[in-house]
Coordinates of C-alpha atoms and ligand atoms in Angstrom, one line a residue:
X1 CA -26.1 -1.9 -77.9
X2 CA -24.5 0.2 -80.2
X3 CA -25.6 -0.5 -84.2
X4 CA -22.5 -2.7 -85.4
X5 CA -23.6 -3.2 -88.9
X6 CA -23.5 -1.2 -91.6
X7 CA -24.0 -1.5 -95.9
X8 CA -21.2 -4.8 -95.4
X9 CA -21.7 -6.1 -92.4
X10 CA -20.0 -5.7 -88.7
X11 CA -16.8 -4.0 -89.1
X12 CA -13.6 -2.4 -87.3
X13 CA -10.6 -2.3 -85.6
X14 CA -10.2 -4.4 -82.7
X15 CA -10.5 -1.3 -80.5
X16 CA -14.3 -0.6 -82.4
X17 CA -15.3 -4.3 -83.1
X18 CA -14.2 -6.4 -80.2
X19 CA -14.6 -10.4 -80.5
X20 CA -16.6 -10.3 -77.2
X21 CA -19.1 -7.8 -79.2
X22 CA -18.4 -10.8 -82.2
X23 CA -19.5 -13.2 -80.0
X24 CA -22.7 -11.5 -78.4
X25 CA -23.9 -11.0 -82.2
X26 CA -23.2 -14.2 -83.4
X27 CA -25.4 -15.7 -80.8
X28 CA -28.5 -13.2 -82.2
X29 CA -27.5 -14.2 -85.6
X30 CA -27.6 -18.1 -84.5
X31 CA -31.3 -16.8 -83.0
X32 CA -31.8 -15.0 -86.5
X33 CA -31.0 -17.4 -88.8
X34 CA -33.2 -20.4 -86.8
X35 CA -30.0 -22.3 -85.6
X36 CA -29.7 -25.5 -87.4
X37 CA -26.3 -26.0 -89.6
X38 CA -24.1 -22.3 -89.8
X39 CA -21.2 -22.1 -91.9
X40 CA -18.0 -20.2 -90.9
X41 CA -15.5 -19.4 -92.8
X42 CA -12.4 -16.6 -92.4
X43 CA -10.3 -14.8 -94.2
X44 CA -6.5 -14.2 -93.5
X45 CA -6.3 -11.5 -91.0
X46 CA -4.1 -11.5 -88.3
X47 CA -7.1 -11.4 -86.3
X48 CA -9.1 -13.9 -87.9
X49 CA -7.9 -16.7 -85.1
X50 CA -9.5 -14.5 -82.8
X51 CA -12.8 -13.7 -84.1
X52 CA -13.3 -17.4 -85.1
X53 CA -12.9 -18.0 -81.9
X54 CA -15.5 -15.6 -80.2
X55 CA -17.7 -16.4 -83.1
X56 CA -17.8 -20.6 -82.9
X57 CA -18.3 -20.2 -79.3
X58 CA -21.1 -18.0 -79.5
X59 CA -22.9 -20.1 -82.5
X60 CA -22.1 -23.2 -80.0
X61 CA -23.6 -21.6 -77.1
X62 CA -27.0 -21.6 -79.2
X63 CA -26.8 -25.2 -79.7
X64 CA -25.7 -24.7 -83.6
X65 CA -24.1 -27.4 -85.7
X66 CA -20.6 -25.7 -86.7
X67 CA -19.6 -26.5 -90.1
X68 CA -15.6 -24.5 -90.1
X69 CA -14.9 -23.8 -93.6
X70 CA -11.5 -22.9 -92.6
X71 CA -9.5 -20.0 -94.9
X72 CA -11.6 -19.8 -97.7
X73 CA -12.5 -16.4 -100.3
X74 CA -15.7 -15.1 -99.7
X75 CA -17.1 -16.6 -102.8
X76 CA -16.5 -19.6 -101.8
X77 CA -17.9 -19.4 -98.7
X78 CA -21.3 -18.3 -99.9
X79 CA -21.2 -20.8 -103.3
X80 CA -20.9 -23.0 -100.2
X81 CA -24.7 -22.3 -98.6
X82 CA -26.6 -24.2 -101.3
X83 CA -24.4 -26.9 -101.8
X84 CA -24.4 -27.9 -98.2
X85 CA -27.8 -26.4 -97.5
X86 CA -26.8 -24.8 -94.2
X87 CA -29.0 -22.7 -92.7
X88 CA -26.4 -19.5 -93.0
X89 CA -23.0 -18.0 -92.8
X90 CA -20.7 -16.1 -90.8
X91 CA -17.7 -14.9 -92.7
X92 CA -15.2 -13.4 -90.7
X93 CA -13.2 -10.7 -93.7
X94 CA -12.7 -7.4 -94.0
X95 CA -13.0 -7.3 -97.4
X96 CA -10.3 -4.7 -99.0
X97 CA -10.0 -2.7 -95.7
X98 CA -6.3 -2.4 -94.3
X99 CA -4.8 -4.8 -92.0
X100 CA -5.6 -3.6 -88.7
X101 CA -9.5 -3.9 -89.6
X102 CA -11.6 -7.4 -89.3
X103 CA -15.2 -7.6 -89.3
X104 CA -18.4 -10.5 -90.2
X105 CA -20.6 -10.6 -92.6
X106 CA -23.8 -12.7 -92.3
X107 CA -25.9 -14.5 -95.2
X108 CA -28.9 -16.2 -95.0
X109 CA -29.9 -19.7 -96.5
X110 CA -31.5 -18.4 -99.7
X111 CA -27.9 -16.9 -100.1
X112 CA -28.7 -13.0 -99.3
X113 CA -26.3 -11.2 -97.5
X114 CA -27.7 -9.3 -94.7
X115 CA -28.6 -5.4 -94.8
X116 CA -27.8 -2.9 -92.1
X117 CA -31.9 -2.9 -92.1
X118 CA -32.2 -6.6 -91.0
X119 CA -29.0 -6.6 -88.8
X120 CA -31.3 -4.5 -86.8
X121 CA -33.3 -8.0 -85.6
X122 CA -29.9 -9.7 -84.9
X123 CA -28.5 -6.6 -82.8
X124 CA -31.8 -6.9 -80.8
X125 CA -32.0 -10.9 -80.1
X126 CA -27.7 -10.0 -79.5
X127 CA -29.4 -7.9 -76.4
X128 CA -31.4 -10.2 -75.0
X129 CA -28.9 -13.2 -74.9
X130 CA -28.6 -15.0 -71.2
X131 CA -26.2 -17.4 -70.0
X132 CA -25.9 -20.5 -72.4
X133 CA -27.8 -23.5 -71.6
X134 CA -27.1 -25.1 -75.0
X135 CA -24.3 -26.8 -76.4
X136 CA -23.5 -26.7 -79.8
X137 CA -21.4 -29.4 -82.1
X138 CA -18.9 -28.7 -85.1
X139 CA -17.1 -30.2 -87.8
X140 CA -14.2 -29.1 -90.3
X141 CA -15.1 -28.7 -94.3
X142 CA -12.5 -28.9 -96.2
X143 CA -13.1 -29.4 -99.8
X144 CA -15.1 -25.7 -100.3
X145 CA -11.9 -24.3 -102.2
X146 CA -12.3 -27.6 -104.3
X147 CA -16.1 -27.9 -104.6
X148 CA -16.0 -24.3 -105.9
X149 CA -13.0 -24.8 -108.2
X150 CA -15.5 -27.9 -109.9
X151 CA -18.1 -26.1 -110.3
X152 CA -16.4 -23.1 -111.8
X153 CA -15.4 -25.6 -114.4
X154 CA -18.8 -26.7 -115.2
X155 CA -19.9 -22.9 -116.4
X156 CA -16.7 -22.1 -118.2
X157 CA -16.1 -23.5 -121.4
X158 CA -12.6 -25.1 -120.5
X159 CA -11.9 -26.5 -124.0
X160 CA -11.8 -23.3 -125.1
X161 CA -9.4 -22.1 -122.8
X162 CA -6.8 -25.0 -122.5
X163 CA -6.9 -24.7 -126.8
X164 CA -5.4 -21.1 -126.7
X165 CA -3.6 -21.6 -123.2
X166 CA -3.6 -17.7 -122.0
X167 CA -1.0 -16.4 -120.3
X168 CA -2.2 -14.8 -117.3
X169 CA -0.3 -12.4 -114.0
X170 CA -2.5 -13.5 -111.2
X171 CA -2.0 -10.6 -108.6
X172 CA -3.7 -12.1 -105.3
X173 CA -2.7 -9.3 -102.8
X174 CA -1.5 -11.9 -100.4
X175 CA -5.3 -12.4 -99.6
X176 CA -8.0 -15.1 -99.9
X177 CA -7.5 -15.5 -103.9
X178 CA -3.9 -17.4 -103.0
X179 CA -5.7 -20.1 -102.2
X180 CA -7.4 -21.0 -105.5
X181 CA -7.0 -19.0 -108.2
X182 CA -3.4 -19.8 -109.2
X183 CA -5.2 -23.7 -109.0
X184 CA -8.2 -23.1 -110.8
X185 CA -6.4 -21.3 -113.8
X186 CA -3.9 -23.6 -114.0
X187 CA -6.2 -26.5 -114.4
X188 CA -8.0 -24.5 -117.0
X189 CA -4.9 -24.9 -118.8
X190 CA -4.0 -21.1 -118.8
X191 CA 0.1 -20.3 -118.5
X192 CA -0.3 -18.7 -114.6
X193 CA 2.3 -15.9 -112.7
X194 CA 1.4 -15.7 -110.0
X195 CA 2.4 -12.6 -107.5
X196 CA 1.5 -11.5 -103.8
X197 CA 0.2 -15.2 -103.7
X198 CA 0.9 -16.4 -99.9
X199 CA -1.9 -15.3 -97.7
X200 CA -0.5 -12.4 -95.3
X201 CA -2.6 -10.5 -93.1
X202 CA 0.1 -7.3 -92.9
X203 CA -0.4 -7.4 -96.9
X204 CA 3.3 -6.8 -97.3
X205 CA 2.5 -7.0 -101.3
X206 CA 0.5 -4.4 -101.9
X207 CA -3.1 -2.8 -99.8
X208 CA -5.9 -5.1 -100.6
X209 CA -7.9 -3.0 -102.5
X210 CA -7.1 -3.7 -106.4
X211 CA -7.5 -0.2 -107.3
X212 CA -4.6 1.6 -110.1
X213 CA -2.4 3.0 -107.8
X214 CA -2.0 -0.4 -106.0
X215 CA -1.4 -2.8 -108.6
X216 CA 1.3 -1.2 -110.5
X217 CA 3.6 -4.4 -110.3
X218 CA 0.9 -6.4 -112.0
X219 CA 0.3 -3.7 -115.1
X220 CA 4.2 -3.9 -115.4
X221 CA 4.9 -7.7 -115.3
X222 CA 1.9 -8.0 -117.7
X223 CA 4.1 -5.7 -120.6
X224 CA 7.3 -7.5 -119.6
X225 CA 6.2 -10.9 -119.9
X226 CA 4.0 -10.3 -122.8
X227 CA 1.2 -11.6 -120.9
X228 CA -2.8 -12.0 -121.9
X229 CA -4.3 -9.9 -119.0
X230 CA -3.5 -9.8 -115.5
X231 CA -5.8 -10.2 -112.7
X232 CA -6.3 -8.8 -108.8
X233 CA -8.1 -9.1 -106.3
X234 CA -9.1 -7.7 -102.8
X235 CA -8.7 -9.3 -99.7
X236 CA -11.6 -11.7 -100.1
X237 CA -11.6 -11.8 -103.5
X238 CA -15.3 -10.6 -103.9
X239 CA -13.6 -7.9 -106.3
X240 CA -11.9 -8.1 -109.3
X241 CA -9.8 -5.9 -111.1
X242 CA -7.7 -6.4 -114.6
X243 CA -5.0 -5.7 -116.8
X244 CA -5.3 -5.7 -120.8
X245 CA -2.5 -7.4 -123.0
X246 CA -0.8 -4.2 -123.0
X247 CA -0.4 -3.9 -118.9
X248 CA -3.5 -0.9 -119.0
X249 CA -6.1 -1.1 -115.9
X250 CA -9.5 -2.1 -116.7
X251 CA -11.3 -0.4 -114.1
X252 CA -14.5 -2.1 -112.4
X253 CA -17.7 -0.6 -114.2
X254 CA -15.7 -2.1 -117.6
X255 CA -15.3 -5.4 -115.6
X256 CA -18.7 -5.3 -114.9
X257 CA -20.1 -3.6 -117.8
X258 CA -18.2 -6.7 -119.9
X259 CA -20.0 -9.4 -117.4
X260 CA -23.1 -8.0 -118.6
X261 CA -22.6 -8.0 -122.4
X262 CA -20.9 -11.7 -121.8
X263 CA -24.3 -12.6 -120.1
X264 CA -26.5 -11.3 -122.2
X265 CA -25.2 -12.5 -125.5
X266 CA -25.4 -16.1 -124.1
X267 CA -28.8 -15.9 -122.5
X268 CA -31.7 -16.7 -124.8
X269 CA -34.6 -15.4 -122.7
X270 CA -35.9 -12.1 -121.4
X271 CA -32.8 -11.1 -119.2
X272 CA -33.3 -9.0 -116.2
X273 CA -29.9 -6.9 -115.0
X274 CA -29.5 -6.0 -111.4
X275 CA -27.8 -3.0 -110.5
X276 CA -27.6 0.4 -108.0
X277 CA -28.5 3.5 -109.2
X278 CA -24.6 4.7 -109.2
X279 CA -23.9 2.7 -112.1
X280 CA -22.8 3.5 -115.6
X281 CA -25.3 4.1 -118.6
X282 CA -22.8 1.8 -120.6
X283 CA -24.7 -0.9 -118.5
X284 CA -28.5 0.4 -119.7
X285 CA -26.5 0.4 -123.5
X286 CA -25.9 -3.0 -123.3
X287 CA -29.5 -4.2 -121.9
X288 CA -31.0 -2.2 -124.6
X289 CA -28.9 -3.8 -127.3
X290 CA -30.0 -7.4 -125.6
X291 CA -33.7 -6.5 -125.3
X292 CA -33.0 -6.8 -121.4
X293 CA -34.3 -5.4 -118.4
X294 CA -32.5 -2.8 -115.7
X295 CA -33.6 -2.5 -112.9
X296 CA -32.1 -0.4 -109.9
X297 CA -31.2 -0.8 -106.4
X298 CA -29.8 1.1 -103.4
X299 CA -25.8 0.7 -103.7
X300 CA -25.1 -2.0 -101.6
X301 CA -24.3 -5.6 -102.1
X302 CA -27.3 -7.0 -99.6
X303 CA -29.5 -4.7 -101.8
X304 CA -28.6 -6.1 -105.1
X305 CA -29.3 -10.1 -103.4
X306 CA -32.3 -9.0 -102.6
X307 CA -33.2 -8.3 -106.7
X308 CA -31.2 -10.4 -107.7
X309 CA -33.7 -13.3 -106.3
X310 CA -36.7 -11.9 -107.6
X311 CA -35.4 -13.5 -111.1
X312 CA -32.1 -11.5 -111.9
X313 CA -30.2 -12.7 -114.6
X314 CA -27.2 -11.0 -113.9
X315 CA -25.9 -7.8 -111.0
X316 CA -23.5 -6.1 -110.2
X317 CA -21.9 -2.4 -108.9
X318 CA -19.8 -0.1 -110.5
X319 CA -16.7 -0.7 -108.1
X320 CA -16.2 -4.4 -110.0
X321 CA -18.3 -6.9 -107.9
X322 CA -20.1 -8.8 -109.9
X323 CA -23.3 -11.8 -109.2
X324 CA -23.7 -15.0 -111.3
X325 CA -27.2 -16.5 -110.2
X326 CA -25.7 -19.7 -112.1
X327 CA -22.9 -19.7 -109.1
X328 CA -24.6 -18.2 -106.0
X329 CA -25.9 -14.4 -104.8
X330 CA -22.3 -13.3 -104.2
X331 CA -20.5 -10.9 -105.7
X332 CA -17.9 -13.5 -107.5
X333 CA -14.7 -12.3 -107.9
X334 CA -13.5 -15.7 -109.1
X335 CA -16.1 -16.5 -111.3
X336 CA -16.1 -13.3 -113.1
X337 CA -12.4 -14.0 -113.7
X338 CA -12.7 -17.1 -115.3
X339 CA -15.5 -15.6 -117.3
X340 CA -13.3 -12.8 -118.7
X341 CA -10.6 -15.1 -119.6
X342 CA -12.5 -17.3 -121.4
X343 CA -14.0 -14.3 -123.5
X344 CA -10.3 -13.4 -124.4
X345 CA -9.5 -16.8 -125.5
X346 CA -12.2 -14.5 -128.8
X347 CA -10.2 -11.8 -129.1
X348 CA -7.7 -9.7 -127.0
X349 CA -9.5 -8.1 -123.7
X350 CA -8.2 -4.3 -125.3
X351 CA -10.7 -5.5 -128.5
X352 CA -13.3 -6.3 -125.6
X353 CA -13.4 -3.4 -123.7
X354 CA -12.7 -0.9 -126.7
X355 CA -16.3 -1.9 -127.9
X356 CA -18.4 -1.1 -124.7
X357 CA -20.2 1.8 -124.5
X358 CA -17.7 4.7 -123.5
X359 CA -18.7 7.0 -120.5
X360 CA -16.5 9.4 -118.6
X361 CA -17.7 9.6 -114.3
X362 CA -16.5 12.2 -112.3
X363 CA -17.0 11.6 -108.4
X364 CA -16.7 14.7 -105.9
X365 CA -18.1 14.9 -102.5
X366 CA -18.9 17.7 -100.0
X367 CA -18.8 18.1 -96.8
X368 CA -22.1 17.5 -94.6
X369 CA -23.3 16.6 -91.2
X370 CA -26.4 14.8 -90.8
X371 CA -28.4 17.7 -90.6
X372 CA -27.1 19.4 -94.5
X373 CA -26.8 15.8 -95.7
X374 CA -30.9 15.8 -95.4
X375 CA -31.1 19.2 -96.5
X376 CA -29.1 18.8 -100.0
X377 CA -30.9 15.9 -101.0
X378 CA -34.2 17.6 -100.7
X379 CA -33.2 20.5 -102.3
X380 CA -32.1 18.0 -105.1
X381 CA -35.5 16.4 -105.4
X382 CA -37.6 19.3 -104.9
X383 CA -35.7 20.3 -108.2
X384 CA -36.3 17.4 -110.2
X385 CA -39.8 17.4 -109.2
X386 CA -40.8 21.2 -110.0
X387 CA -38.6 20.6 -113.4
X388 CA -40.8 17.4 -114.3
X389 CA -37.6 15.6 -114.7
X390 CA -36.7 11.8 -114.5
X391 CA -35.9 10.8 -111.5
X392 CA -34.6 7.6 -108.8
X393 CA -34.6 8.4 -105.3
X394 CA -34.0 4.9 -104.2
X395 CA -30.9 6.1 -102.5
X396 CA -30.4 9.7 -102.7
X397 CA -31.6 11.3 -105.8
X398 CA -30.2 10.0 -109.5
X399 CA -31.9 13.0 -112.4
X400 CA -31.2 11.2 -116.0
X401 CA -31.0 13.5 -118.6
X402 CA -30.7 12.7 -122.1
X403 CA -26.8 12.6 -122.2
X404 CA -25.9 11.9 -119.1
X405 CA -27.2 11.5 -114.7
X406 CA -25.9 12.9 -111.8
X407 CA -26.8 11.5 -108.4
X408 CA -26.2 13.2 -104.9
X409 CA -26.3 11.1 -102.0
X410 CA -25.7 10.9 -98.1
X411 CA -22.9 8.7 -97.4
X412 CA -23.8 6.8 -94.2
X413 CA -21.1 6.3 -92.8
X414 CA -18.9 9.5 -92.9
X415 CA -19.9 13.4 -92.8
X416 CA -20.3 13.5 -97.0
X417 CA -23.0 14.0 -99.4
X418 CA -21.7 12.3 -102.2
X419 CA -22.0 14.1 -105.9
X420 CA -21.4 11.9 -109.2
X421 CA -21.9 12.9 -112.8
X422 CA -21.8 10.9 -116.0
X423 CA -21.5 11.7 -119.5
X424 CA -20.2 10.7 -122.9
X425 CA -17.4 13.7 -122.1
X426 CA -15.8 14.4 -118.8
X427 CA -16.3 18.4 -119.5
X428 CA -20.3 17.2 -119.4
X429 CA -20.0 15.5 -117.1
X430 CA -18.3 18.1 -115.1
X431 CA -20.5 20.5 -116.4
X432 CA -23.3 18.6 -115.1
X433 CA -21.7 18.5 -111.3
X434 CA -21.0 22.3 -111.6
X435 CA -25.5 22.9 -112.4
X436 CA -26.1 20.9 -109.5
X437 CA -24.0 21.9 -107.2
X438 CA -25.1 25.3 -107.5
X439 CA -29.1 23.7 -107.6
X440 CA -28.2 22.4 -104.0
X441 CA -26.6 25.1 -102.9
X442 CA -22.9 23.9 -103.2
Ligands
MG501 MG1 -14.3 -7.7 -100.8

């Protein structure tokens, strides 16, 4: 069989990840996991009906009990694990990907999504399956959206919130978040617009992916109502991006970075922060400040599960996925939300994010095939190891310098090496590209 998963899961077009193939690796995942209770839950894809199909059937055909979470966000899905103590989860999403694409993503009962490494074990039980001689059972849940919305509830501090009743644009991209976040805020007591908020697998509002460019109507509605912030998501709603008071973008290593220093300031023992090694030094600032620990992982959400149970206080990625332990080992888009808003119920979120630690990143990538994608990234560490420098070659090679780190890395799923730089300036920063680019050869 052909390797299906990759850094988030099994993903594709119809054409590339066929719910037959679905349905072959749900059986090794039922085999995986131990059988027992599985979770299921989809997003809104036009597809979805499909793949929940192929992917029941084969989790019945191992003699799994079914529990169908329906149409739920991602975070809700795996906030769900613990509280019904399944033994795992299938959630059929494609995260932020256009429409055409679906895909599944598997967690485990300690709530750790599954890496490309360990999909290896469920593409090789997938193999060996035979005809069924099992028969499954299955039952509808459908309180999770609820269930989650409560125990939001219970970590924000609400009173806060209804006292200075934000008013808040909820962009939901016509994905998962339609289902619950205009509901959650509302009981929160903030003032809620909500836009894009039908689930719509064509995403006729705007691509999933809250990135600038895509959420222009949300930074505009935010200066014309006058609101507090605004708020997107992507497809599953994993991710969050926001708008200040005055309709600017707050990109994701500020949503994150602010998670952090929101975590930190209310934690009153040793804090440990989880986080990959492409992440902003604003985040090593702020754990410094705190007296807390970083400590760094391959980029990848699976990867930064894996810390995070070893004791993490807090985790995260630069891209705006951020993990609560006091929620679940998801990356919370919802959560974090709520978190954010409370925080500017204090003072406006410009006032917030105006006093992180500034950094400018510059992101560039050349063009490699496997064979130069090995070659630059030894050239890079052969360099950082004659120079004596400080180095992380958990996933590619990161040099820190004083002022600043630049990391080259092999993508692994496309014919890049991938070069980032950081700095207080983005002429450093640059500069710092340009000295290793010509170290590796580029
Ligand atoms: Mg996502």
């Amino acid at each position: 069989m052909a390797r299906y998963f990759g850094t988030n899961g099994a993903r594709g077009t119809i054409e590339e990840f066929p719910p037959s193939i679905a349905k072959k690796l749900a059986r090794g995942t039922a085999k995986y996991l131990g059988g027992g209770k599985i979770l299921v839950a989809r997003d809104g894809r036009l597809t979805g009906a499909l793949y929940h199909e192929a992917i029941t059937s084969g989790l019945l055909e191992e003699g799994c009990h079914v529990i169908d979470l329906g149409q739920v966000t991602s975070p809700t899905a795996e906030f769900m694990i613990k509280k019904i103590k399944a033994n795992g989860l299938i959630i059929i999403t494609a995260s932020h990907n256009p429409p055409e694409y679906n895909g599944m993503k598997v967690v485990d009962r300690d709530g750790i999504a599954i890496s490309k490494e360990r999909a290896e074990k469920i593409e090789e039980l997938a193999e060996k399956i035979t005809e069924p001689k099992k028969r499954g059972t299955m039952e509808k849940y459908e309180n999770a959206s609820e269930d989650h919305i409560s125990e939001i509830m219970k970590n924000v501090d609400v009173e806060k919130i209804r006292r200075r009743k934000p008013k808040l644009v909820l962009d939901c991209g016509n994905g998962m978040a339609s289902l619950i976040t205009p509901q959650l805020f509302k009981r929160m007591g903030c003032e809620v617009v909500p836009i894009n908020s039908h689930v719509d697998g064509n995403f006729p509002g705007r691509p999933s992916e809250p990135i600038e460019a895509n959420v222009q109507d949300m930074l505009k509605l935010v200066r014309e109502i006058k609101a507090d912030a605004g708020i997107a998501w992507d497809g599953d709603a994993d991710r969050v991006a926001f708008a200040n008071e005055r309709g600017e973008y707050v990109i994701g290593d500020k949503v994150f970075a602010l998670s952090v220093l929101l975590k930190l300031k209310a934690e009153n023992k040793k804090a440990k922060v989880v986080t990959t090694v492409a992440t902003s030094l604003a985040i090593e600032d702020i754990a410094k400040k705190y007296g807390a620990e970083v400590v760094y992982t391959k980029i990848g959400a699976p990867y930064l599960c894996e810390e995070m149970i070893k004791g993490g206080t807090i985790g995260g990625e630069e891209v705006g996925g951020v993990i609560w332990p006091e929620i679940s080992l998801a990356k919370e888009g919802i959560y974090t939300a709520a978190k954010i808003v409370e925080a500017l119920c204090e003072k406006p979120l410009s006032q917030w994010i105006a006093e992180l630690p500034d950094y400018k990143n510059i992101k560039e990538k050349i063009v490699a095939d496997e064979k130069k994608k090995t070659e630059i990234v030894e050239k890079m560490r052969e360099y950082a190891k004659k120079n004596n420098l400080d180095y992380i070659d958990k996933d590619g090679i990161r040099i820190n310098y004083k002022d600043g780190w630049v990391i080259v890395r092999a993508s692994g799923t496309e014919n890049y090496v991938r070069i980032f730089a950081e700095a207080k300036t983005a002429e450093r920063a640059k500069q710092l590209i340009n000295e290793h680019r010509k170290i590796i050869g580029e």
